[in-house]
mmCIF file of N, CA and C in Angstrom:
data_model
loop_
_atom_site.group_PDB
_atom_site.id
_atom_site.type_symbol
_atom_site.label_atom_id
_atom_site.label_comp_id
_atom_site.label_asym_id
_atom_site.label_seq_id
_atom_site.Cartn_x
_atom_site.Cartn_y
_atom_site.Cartn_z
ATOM 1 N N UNK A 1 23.280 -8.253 158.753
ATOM 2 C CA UNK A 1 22.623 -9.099 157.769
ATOM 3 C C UNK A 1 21.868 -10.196 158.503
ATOM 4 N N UNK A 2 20.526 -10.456 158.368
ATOM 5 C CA UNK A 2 19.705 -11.171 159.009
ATOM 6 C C UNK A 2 19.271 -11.999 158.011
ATOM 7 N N UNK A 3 19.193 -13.651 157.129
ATOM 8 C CA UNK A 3 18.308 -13.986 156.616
ATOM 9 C C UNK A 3 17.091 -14.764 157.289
ATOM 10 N N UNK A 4 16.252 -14.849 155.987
ATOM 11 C CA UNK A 4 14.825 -15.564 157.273
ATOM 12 C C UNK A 4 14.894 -17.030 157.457
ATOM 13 N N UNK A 5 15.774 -17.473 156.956
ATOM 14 C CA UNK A 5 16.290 -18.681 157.542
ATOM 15 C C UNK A 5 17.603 -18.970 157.718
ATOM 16 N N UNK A 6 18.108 -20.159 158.559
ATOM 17 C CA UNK A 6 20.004 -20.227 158.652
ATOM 18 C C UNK A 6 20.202 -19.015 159.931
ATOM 19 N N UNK A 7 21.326 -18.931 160.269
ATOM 20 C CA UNK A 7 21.836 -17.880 160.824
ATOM 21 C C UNK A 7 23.602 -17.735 160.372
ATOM 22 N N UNK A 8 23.908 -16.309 160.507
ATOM 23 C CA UNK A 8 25.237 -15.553 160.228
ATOM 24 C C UNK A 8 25.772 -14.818 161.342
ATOM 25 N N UNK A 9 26.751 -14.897 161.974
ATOM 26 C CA UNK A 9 27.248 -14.021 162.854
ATOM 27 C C UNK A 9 28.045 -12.864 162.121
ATOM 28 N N UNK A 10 27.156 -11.884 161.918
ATOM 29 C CA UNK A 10 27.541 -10.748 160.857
ATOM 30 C C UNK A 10 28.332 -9.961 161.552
ATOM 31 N N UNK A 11 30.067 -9.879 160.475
ATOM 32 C CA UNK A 11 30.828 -9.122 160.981
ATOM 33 C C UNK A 11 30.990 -8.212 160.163
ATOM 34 N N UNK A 12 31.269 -6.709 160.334
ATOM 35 C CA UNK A 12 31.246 -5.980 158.976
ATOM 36 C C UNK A 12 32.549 -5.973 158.082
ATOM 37 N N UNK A 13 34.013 -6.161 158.503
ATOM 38 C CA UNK A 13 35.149 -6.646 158.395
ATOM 39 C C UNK A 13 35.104 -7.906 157.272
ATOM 40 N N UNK A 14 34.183 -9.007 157.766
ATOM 41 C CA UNK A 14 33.724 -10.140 156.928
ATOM 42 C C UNK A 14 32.934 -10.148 155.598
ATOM 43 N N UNK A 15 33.254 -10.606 154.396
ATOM 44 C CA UNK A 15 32.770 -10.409 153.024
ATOM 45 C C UNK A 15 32.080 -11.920 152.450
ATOM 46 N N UNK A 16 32.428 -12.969 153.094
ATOM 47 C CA UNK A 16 32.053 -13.855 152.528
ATOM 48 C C UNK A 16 31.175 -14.969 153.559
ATOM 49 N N UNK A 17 29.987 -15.264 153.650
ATOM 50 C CA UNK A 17 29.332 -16.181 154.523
ATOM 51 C C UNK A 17 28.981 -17.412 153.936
ATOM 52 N N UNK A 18 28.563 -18.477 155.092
ATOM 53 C CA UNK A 18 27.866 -19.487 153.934
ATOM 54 C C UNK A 18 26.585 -19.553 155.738
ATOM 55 N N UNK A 19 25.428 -20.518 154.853
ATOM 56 C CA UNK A 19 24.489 -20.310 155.633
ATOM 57 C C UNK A 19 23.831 -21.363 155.274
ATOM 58 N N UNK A 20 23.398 -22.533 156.301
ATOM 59 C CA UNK A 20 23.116 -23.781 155.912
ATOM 60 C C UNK A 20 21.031 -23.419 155.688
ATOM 61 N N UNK A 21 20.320 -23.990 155.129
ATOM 62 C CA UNK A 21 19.142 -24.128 155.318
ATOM 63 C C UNK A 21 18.589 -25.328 154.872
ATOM 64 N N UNK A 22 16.891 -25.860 155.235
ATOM 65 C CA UNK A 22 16.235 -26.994 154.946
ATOM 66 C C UNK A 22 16.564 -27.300 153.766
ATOM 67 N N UNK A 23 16.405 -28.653 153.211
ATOM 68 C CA UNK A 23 16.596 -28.708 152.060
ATOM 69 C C UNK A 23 15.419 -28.649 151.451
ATOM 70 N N UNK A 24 14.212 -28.572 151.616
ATOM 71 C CA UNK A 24 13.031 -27.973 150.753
ATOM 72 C C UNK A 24 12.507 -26.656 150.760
ATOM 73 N N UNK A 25 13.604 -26.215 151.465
ATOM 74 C CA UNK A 25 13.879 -24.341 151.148
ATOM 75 C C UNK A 25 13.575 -23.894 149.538
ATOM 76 N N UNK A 26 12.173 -22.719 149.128
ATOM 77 C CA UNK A 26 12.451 -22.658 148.305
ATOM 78 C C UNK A 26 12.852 -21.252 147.735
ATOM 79 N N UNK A 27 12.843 -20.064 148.790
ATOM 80 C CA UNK A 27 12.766 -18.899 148.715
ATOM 81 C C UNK A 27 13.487 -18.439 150.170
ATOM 82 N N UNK A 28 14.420 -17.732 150.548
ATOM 83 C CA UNK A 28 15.148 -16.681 151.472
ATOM 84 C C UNK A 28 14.840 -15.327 151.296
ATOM 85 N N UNK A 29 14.814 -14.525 151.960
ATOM 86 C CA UNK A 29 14.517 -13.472 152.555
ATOM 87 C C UNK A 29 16.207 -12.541 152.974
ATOM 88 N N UNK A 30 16.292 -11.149 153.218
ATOM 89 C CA UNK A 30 17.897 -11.117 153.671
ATOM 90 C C UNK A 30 17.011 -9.622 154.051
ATOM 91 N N UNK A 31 17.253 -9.131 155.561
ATOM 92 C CA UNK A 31 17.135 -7.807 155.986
ATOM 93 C C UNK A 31 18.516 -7.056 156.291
ATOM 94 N N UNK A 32 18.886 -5.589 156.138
ATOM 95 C CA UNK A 32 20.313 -5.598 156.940
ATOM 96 C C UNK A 32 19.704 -4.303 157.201
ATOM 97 N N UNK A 33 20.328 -3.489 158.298
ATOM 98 C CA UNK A 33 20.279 -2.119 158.652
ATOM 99 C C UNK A 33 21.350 -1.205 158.381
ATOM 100 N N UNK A 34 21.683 -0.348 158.013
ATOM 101 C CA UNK A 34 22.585 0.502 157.827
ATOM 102 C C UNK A 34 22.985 1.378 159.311
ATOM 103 N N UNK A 35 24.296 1.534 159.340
ATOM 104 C CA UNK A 35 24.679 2.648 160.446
ATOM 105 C C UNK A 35 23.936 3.921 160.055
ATOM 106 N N UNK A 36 23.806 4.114 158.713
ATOM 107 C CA UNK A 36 23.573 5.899 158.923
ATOM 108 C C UNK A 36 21.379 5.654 157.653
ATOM 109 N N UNK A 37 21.375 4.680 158.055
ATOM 110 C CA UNK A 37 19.959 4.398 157.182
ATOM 111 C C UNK A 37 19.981 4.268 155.471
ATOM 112 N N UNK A 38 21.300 4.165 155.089
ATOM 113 C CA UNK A 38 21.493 4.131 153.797
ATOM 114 C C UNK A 38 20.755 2.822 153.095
ATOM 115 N N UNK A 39 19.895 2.831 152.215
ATOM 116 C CA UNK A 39 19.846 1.954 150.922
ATOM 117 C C UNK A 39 20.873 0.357 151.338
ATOM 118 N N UNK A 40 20.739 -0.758 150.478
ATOM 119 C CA UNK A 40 21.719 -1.297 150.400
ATOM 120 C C UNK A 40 20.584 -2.140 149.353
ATOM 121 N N UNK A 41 21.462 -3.328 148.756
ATOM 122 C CA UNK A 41 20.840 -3.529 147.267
ATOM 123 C C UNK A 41 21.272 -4.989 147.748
ATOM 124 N N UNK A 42 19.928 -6.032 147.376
ATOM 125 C CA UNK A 42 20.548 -7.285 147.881
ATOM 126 C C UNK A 42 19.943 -8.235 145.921
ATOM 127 N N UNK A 43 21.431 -8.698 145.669
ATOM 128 C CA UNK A 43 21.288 -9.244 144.003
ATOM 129 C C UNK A 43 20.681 -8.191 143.038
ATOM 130 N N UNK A 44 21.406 -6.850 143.238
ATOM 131 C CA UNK A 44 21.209 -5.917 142.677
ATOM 132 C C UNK A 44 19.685 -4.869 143.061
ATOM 133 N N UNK A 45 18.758 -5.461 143.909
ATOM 134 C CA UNK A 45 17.883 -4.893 143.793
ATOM 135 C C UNK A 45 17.752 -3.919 145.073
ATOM 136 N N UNK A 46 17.660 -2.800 144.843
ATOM 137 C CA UNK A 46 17.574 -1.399 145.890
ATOM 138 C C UNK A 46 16.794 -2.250 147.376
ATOM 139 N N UNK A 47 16.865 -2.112 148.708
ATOM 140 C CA UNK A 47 15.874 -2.345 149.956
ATOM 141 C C UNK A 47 16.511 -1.070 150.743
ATOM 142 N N UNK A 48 15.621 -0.825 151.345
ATOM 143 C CA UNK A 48 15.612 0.732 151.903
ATOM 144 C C UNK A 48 16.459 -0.038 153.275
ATOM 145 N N UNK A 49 16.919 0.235 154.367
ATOM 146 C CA UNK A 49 17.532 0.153 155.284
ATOM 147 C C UNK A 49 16.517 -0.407 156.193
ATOM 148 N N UNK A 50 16.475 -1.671 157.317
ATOM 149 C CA UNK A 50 15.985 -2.019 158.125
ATOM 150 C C UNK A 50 14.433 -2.894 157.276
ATOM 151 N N UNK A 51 14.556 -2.852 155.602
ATOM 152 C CA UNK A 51 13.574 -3.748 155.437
ATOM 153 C C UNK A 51 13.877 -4.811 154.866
ATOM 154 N N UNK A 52 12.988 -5.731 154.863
ATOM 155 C CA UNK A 52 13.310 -7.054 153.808
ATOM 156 C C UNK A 52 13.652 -7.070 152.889
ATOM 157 N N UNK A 53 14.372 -7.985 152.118
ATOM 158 C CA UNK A 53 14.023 -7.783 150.617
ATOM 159 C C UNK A 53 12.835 -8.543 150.123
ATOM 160 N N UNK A 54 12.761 -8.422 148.672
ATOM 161 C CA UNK A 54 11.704 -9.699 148.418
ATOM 162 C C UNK A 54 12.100 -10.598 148.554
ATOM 163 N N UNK A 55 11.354 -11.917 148.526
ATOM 164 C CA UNK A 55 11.793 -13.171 148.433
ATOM 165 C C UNK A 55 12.693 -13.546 147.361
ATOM 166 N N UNK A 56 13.913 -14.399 147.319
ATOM 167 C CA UNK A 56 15.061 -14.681 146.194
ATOM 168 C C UNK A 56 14.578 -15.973 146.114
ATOM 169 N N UNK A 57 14.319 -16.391 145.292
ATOM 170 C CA UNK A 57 14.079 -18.204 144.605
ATOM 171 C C UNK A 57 15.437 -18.805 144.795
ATOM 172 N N UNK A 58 15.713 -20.037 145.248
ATOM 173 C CA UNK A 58 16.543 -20.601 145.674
ATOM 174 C C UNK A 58 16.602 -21.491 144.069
ATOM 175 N N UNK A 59 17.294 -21.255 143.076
ATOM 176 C CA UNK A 59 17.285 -22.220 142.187
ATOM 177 C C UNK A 59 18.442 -23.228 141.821
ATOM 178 N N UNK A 60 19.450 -22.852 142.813
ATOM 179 C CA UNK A 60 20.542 -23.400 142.441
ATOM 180 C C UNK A 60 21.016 -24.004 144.073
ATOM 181 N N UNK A 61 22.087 -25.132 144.153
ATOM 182 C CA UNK A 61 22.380 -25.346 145.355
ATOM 183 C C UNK A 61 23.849 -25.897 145.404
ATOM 184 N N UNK A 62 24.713 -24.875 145.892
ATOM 185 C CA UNK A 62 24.514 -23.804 146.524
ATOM 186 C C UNK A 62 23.979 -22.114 146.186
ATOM 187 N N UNK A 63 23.737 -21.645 145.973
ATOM 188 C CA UNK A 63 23.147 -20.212 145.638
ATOM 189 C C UNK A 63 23.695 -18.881 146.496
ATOM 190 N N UNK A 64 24.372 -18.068 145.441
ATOM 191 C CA UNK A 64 25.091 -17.030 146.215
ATOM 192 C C UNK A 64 24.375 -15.643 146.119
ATOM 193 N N UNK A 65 23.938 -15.115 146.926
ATOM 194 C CA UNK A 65 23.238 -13.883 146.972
ATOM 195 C C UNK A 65 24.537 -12.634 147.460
ATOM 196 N N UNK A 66 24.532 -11.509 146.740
ATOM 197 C CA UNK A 66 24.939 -10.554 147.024
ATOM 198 C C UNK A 66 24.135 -9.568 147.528
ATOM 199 N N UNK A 67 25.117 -8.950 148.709
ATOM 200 C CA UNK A 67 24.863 -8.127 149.404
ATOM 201 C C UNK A 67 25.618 -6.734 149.652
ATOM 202 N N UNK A 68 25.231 -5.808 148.673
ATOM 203 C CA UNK A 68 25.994 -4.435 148.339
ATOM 204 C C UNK A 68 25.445 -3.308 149.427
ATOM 205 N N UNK A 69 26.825 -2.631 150.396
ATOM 206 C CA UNK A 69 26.319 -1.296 150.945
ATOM 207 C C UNK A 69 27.307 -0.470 150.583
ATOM 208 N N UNK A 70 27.319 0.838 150.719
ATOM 209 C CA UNK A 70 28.248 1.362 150.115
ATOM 210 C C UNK A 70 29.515 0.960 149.153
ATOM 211 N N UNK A 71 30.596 0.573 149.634
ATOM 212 C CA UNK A 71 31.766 0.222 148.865
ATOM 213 C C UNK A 71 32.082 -1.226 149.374
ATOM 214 N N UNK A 72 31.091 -1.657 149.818
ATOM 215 C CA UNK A 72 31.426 -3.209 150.341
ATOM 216 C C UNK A 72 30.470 -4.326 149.752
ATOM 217 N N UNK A 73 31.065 -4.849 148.997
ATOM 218 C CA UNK A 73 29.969 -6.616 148.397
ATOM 219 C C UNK A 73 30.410 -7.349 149.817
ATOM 220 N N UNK A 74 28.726 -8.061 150.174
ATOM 221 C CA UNK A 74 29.285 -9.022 151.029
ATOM 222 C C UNK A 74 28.354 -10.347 150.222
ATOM 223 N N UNK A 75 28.833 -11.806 150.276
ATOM 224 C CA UNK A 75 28.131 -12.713 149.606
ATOM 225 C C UNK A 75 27.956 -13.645 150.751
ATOM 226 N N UNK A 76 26.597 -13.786 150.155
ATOM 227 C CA UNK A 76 25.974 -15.367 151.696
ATOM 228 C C UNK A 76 25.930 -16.538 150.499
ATOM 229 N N UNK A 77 26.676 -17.578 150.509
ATOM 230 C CA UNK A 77 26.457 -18.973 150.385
ATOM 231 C C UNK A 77 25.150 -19.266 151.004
ATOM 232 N N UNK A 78 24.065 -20.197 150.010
ATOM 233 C CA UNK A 78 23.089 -20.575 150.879
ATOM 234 C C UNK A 78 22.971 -22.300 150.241
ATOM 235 N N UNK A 79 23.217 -22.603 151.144
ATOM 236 C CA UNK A 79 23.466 -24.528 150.873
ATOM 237 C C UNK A 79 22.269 -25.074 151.812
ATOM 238 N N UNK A 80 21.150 -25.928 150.913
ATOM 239 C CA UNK A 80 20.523 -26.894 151.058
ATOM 240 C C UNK A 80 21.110 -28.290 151.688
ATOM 241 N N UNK A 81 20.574 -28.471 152.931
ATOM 242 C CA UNK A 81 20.893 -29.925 153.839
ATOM 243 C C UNK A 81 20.660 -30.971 153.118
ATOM 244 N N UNK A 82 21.124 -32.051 152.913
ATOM 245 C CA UNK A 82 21.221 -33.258 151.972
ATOM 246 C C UNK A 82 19.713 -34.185 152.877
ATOM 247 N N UNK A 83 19.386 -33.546 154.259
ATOM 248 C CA UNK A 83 18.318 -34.573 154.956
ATOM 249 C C UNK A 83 17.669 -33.915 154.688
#
């Protein structure tokens, strides 16, 4: 799991992240790759393996995006810096 801002030390074992960004962040990005090229669906919406998703509107703070691959939800916390 890569987003386009913040960083995650993505473990696959691990289900729950948080991920600090600017606070005039207004949109994130989330790429992940699959071991075998499978699909994975980020806030329900299908991304083929190794691409972006669309941009997610940051409307809430903190804001939890899900991240579905096979039989695993993983969720990124994304928290806006108070500076």
């Amino acid at each position: 799991l890569v987003p386009s801002l913040g960083s995650l030390d993505f473990r696959s074992n691990v289900l729950n992240y948080v991920i600090r960004v600017p606070a005039a962040t207004a949109s994130i990005t989330i790429t992940a790759t699959s071991f075998h090229g499978t699909p994975y669906q980020v806030d329900g919406v299908e991304v083929a393996s190794g691409a972006t998703s669309t941009p997610i509107v940051l409307t809430t703070d903190p804001q939890t995006i899900t991240v579905a691959y096979a039989s695993r939800t993983y969720t990124i916390q994304v928290q806006r810096s108070t500076a």
